[in-house]
mmCIF file of C-alpha atoms in Angstrom:
data_model
loop_
_atom_site.group_PDB
_atom_site.id
_atom_site.type_symbol
_atom_site.label_atom_id
_atom_site.label_comp_id
_atom_site.label_asym_id
_atom_site.label_seq_id
_atom_site.Cartn_x
_atom_site.Cartn_y
_atom_site.Cartn_z
ATOM 1 C CA UNK L 23 0.000 0.000 0.000
ATOM 2 C CA UNK L 24 1.332 3.437 -0.864
ATOM 3 C CA UNK L 25 2.686 5.490 1.975
ATOM 4 C CA UNK L 26 0.176 7.870 3.455
ATOM 5 C CA UNK L 27 0.747 11.526 2.840
ATOM 6 C CA UNK L 28 1.557 13.531 5.934
ATOM 7 C CA UNK L 29 -1.475 15.488 7.071
ATOM 8 C CA UNK L 30 -0.990 19.210 7.678
ATOM 9 C CA UNK L 31 -0.582 20.312 11.262
ATOM 10 C CA UNK L 32 -3.843 21.587 12.869
ATOM 11 C CA UNK L 33 -2.063 24.825 13.597
ATOM 12 C CA UNK L 34 -1.437 25.413 9.902
ATOM 13 C CA UNK L 35 2.364 25.369 10.274
ATOM 14 C CA UNK L 36 5.005 22.663 10.136
ATOM 15 C CA UNK L 37 6.861 22.270 13.406
ATOM 16 C CA UNK L 38 9.731 19.935 14.338
ATOM 17 C CA UNK L 39 8.095 16.822 15.786
ATOM 18 C CA UNK L 40 10.743 16.426 18.493
ATOM 19 C CA UNK L 41 9.889 19.913 19.790
ATOM 20 C CA UNK L 42 6.130 20.184 19.337
ATOM 21 C CA UNK L 43 4.440 16.907 18.356
ATOM 22 C CA UNK L 44 1.022 16.885 16.786
ATOM 23 C CA UNK L 45 -2.027 17.094 19.018
ATOM 24 C CA UNK L 46 -5.477 15.794 18.000
ATOM 25 C CA UNK L 47 -7.337 18.151 15.684
ATOM 26 C CA UNK L 48 -10.514 17.594 17.679
ATOM 27 C CA UNK L 49 -8.843 18.965 20.797
ATOM 28 C CA UNK L 50 -7.852 22.149 18.955
ATOM 29 C CA UNK L 51 -11.352 22.658 17.594
ATOM 30 C CA UNK L 52 -13.229 21.798 20.796
ATOM 31 C CA UNK L 53 -11.035 23.797 23.181
ATOM 32 C CA UNK L 54 -10.818 26.878 20.954
ATOM 33 C CA UNK L 55 -14.546 26.929 20.186
ATOM 34 C CA UNK L 56 -15.471 26.401 23.838
ATOM 35 C CA UNK L 57 -13.148 29.139 25.096
ATOM 36 C CA UNK L 58 -14.394 31.652 22.512
ATOM 37 C CA UNK L 59 -17.994 30.658 23.142
ATOM 38 C CA UNK L 60 -17.864 31.128 26.903
ATOM 39 C CA UNK L 61 -15.912 34.389 26.560
ATOM 40 C CA UNK L 62 -18.828 35.589 24.432
ATOM 41 C CA UNK L 63 -21.314 34.392 27.058
ATOM 42 C CA UNK L 64 -19.380 36.256 29.749
ATOM 43 C CA UNK L 65 -19.355 39.401 27.601
ATOM 44 C CA UNK L 66 -23.089 39.261 26.958
ATOM 45 C CA UNK L 67 -23.963 38.492 30.579
ATOM 46 C CA UNK L 68 -22.026 41.435 32.051
ATOM 47 C CA UNK L 69 -23.545 44.391 30.211
ATOM 48 C CA UNK L 70 -23.419 46.638 33.285
ATOM 49 C CA UNK L 71 -20.152 45.451 34.859
ATOM 50 C CA UNK L 72 -17.495 48.099 35.539
ATOM 51 C CA UNK L 73 -14.124 48.524 37.230
ATOM 52 C CA UNK L 74 -13.132 51.440 39.502
ATOM 53 C CA UNK L 75 -10.829 52.881 36.826
ATOM 54 C CA UNK L 76 -11.076 55.808 34.432
ATOM 55 C CA UNK L 77 -9.529 56.649 31.083
ATOM 56 C CA UNK L 78 -7.382 59.460 32.520
ATOM 57 C CA UNK L 79 -6.181 57.426 35.493
ATOM 58 C CA UNK L 80 -2.420 57.282 35.924
ATOM 59 C CA UNK L 81 -0.447 54.072 35.464
ATOM 60 C CA UNK L 82 2.849 52.707 36.717
ATOM 61 C CA UNK L 83 5.160 49.799 35.888
ATOM 62 C CA UNK L 84 5.745 47.598 38.955
ATOM 63 C CA UNK L 85 7.984 44.981 37.354
ATOM 64 C CA UNK L 86 7.729 42.741 40.398
ATOM 65 C CA UNK L 87 4.093 42.177 39.414
ATOM 66 C CA UNK L 88 5.172 40.301 36.269
ATOM 67 C CA UNK L 89 5.702 37.165 38.323
ATOM 68 C CA UNK L 90 2.482 37.681 40.273
ATOM 69 C CA UNK L 91 0.461 37.999 37.065
ATOM 70 C CA UNK L 92 2.262 35.038 35.538
ATOM 71 C CA UNK L 93 1.658 32.902 38.641
ATOM 72 C CA UNK L 94 -2.062 33.741 38.595
ATOM 73 C CA UNK L 95 -2.441 32.890 34.923
ATOM 74 C CA UNK L 96 -0.215 29.817 35.212
ATOM 75 C CA UNK L 97 -2.459 28.560 38.013
ATOM 76 C CA UNK L 98 -5.470 28.841 35.716
ATOM 77 C CA UNK L 99 -3.516 27.091 32.950
ATOM 78 C CA UNK L 100 -2.614 24.228 35.277
ATOM 79 C CA UNK L 101 -6.278 23.757 36.190
ATOM 80 C CA UNK L 102 -7.069 23.494 32.466
ATOM 81 C CA UNK L 103 -4.151 21.111 31.957
ATOM 82 C CA UNK L 104 -5.362 18.945 34.859
ATOM 83 C CA UNK L 105 -7.713 17.303 32.383
ATOM 84 C CA UNK L 106 -4.700 15.137 31.475
ATOM 85 C CA UNK L 107 -4.929 13.479 34.903
ATOM 86 C CA UNK L 108 -8.742 13.449 35.135
ATOM 87 C CA UNK L 109 -9.814 12.165 31.754
ATOM 88 C CA UNK L 110 -10.627 15.677 30.560
ATOM 89 C CA UNK L 111 -13.065 16.361 33.422
ATOM 90 C CA UNK L 112 -11.073 19.203 34.988
ATOM 91 C CA UNK L 113 -10.661 20.922 31.624
ATOM 92 C CA UNK L 114 -14.321 20.586 30.665
ATOM 93 C CA UNK L 115 -15.385 21.909 34.093
ATOM 94 C CA UNK L 116 -13.016 24.887 34.100
ATOM 95 C CA UNK L 117 -13.424 26.183 30.542
ATOM 96 C CA UNK L 118 -16.912 27.687 31.198
ATOM 97 C CA UNK L 119 -15.805 29.391 34.424
ATOM 98 C CA UNK L 120 -12.581 30.790 32.990
ATOM 99 C CA UNK L 121 -14.127 31.765 29.665
ATOM 100 C CA UNK L 122 -16.991 33.665 31.295
ATOM 101 C CA UNK L 123 -14.548 35.370 33.685
ATOM 102 C CA UNK L 124 -12.424 36.573 30.754
ATOM 103 C CA UNK L 125 -15.501 37.834 28.926
ATOM 104 C CA UNK L 126 -16.636 39.702 32.028
ATOM 105 C CA UNK L 127 -13.222 41.340 32.476
ATOM 106 C CA UNK L 128 -13.195 42.511 28.866
ATOM 107 C CA UNK L 129 -16.736 43.912 29.121
ATOM 108 C CA UNK L 130 -16.094 45.635 32.461
ATOM 109 C CA UNK L 131 -12.920 47.235 31.108
ATOM 110 C CA UNK L 132 -14.760 48.425 28.004
ATOM 111 C CA UNK L 133 -17.621 49.851 30.085
ATOM 112 C CA UNK L 134 -15.192 51.676 32.372
ATOM 113 C CA UNK L 135 -12.815 53.351 29.904
ATOM 114 C CA UNK L 136 -14.497 52.889 26.510
ATOM 115 C CA UNK L 137 -14.127 50.253 23.813
ATOM 116 C CA UNK L 138 -11.284 51.987 21.966
ATOM 117 C CA UNK L 139 -9.147 52.577 25.044
ATOM 118 C CA UNK L 140 -9.850 49.056 26.304
ATOM 119 C CA UNK L 141 -8.831 47.519 22.985
ATOM 120 C CA UNK L 142 -5.560 49.471 23.054
ATOM 121 C CA UNK L 143 -4.789 48.189 26.548
ATOM 122 C CA UNK L 144 -5.966 44.610 26.172
ATOM 123 C CA UNK L 145 -4.469 44.049 22.730
ATOM 124 C CA UNK L 146 -0.960 44.443 24.144
ATOM 125 C CA UNK L 147 -1.195 41.375 26.344
ATOM 126 C CA UNK L 148 -4.648 39.797 26.276
ATOM 127 C CA UNK L 149 -4.137 37.931 22.999
ATOM 128 C CA UNK L 150 -1.010 36.212 24.307
ATOM 129 C CA UNK L 151 -2.639 35.318 27.609
ATOM 130 C CA UNK L 152 -5.715 33.980 25.821
ATOM 131 C CA UNK L 153 -3.527 31.891 23.496
ATOM 132 C CA UNK L 154 -1.628 30.494 26.482
ATOM 133 C CA UNK L 155 -4.816 29.516 28.315
ATOM 134 C CA UNK L 156 -6.391 28.045 25.190
ATOM 135 C CA UNK L 157 -3.257 25.982 24.584
ATOM 136 C CA UNK L 158 -3.545 24.663 28.135
ATOM 137 C CA UNK L 159 -7.160 23.676 27.432
ATOM 138 C CA UNK L 160 -6.118 21.925 24.211
ATOM 139 C CA UNK L 161 -3.463 20.016 26.146
ATOM 140 C CA UNK L 162 -5.933 19.059 28.855
ATOM 141 C CA UNK L 163 -8.338 17.573 26.304
ATOM 142 C CA UNK L 164 -5.772 15.942 23.999
ATOM 143 C CA UNK L 165 -5.381 12.546 25.746
ATOM 144 C CA UNK L 166 -9.150 12.138 26.002
ATOM 145 C CA UNK L 167 -9.794 13.079 22.368
ATOM 146 C CA UNK L 168 -6.948 10.857 21.129
ATOM 147 C CA UNK L 169 -8.214 7.924 23.189
ATOM 148 C CA UNK L 170 -11.825 8.298 22.059
ATOM 149 C CA UNK L 171 -10.724 8.533 18.437
ATOM 150 C CA UNK L 172 -8.582 5.394 18.766
ATOM 151 C CA UNK L 173 -11.338 3.472 20.551
ATOM 152 C CA UNK L 174 -13.868 4.290 17.841
ATOM 153 C CA UNK L 175 -11.524 2.864 15.204
ATOM 154 C CA UNK L 176 -10.370 -0.220 17.084
ATOM 155 C CA UNK L 177 -13.166 -1.273 19.441
ATOM 156 C CA UNK L 178 -13.647 -4.999 19.435
ATOM 157 C CA UNK L 179 -10.616 -5.519 17.238
ATOM 158 C CA UNK L 180 -7.839 -6.364 19.688
ATOM 159 C CA UNK L 181 -7.882 -8.427 22.843
ATOM 160 C CA UNK L 182 -5.359 -6.154 24.545
ATOM 161 C CA UNK L 183 -7.207 -2.961 23.655
ATOM 162 C CA UNK L 184 -7.218 -1.703 27.252
ATOM 163 C CA UNK L 185 -3.438 -1.852 27.415
ATOM 164 C CA UNK L 186 -3.132 -0.210 24.017
ATOM 165 C CA UNK L 187 -5.581 2.509 24.996
ATOM 166 C CA UNK L 188 -3.709 3.263 28.232
ATOM 167 C CA UNK L 189 -0.422 3.412 26.338
ATOM 168 C CA UNK L 190 -1.944 5.826 23.813
ATOM 169 C CA UNK L 191 -3.394 8.005 26.592
ATOM 170 C CA UNK L 192 -0.017 8.279 28.358
ATOM 171 C CA UNK L 193 1.781 9.000 25.089
ATOM 172 C CA UNK L 194 -0.710 11.768 24.269
ATOM 173 C CA UNK L 195 -0.262 13.217 27.765
ATOM 174 C CA UNK L 196 3.485 13.378 27.183
ATOM 175 C CA UNK L 197 2.939 15.223 23.910
ATOM 176 C CA UNK L 198 0.604 17.681 25.596
ATOM 177 C CA UNK L 199 3.206 18.395 28.263
ATOM 178 C CA UNK L 200 5.606 19.720 25.606
ATOM 179 C CA UNK L 201 2.965 22.147 24.350
ATOM 180 C CA UNK L 202 2.461 23.390 27.919
ATOM 181 C CA UNK L 203 5.966 24.827 27.777
ATOM 182 C CA UNK L 204 4.833 27.025 24.874
ATOM 183 C CA UNK L 205 1.680 27.974 26.796
ATOM 184 C CA UNK L 206 3.815 29.014 29.778
ATOM 185 C CA UNK L 207 6.042 31.119 27.516
ATOM 186 C CA UNK L 208 2.998 32.903 26.054
ATOM 187 C CA UNK L 209 1.648 33.611 29.553
ATOM 188 C CA UNK L 210 5.004 34.940 30.759
ATOM 189 C CA UNK L 211 5.356 37.262 27.762
ATOM 190 C CA UNK L 212 1.743 38.372 28.220
ATOM 191 C CA UNK L 213 2.405 39.221 31.888
ATOM 192 C CA UNK L 214 5.480 41.232 30.908
ATOM 193 C CA UNK L 215 3.526 43.158 28.273
ATOM 194 C CA UNK L 216 0.713 43.817 30.752
ATOM 195 C CA UNK L 217 3.109 45.542 33.144
ATOM 196 C CA UNK L 218 4.895 47.265 30.262
ATOM 197 C CA UNK L 219 1.578 48.757 29.153
ATOM 198 C CA UNK L 220 0.994 50.162 32.634
ATOM 199 C CA UNK L 221 -0.986 49.064 35.695
ATOM 200 C CA UNK L 222 -3.613 51.541 36.959
ATOM 201 C CA UNK L 223 -2.570 53.251 40.194
#
């Protein structure tokens, strides 16, 4: 049988396999769609939310806060990644809470200082932080999605399917762990940009 052509990476770019191995396409689609969906729900549900800040409020650059912001976001990322150890349960349970929280923060910031000013502030770091958290969600769902996909193709075919399924799950978890390093890097850079842009006094 002719060799199968290599499928394109779900991210749309070719990456060295030894650095960033492929994760299941279903995990990318499900995690990204769920995060965006619940951010939208949070936005819509917080029409009157505000923060005690104003557009002309002064800012400062407390560089020591970079690690505090990173630690806070990394904690959220680890909760999303905990789906690796819980069969995806922790990830599925935390995506709605985190997504709605992010949507509420965006809406409250926009209500407080205006959409244009909020977009200028949030665009400097929010995209990176959102990418980092979404990557963590993808990683948390990857072993589950890979295992379900394998089981659907091989159920009833092999006597040792439980052993094979466990081996696949652990292998997928190891792949996801490599992507978490990239998620952590995105969160760290996002925290640095957040302080660089200025923290309200």
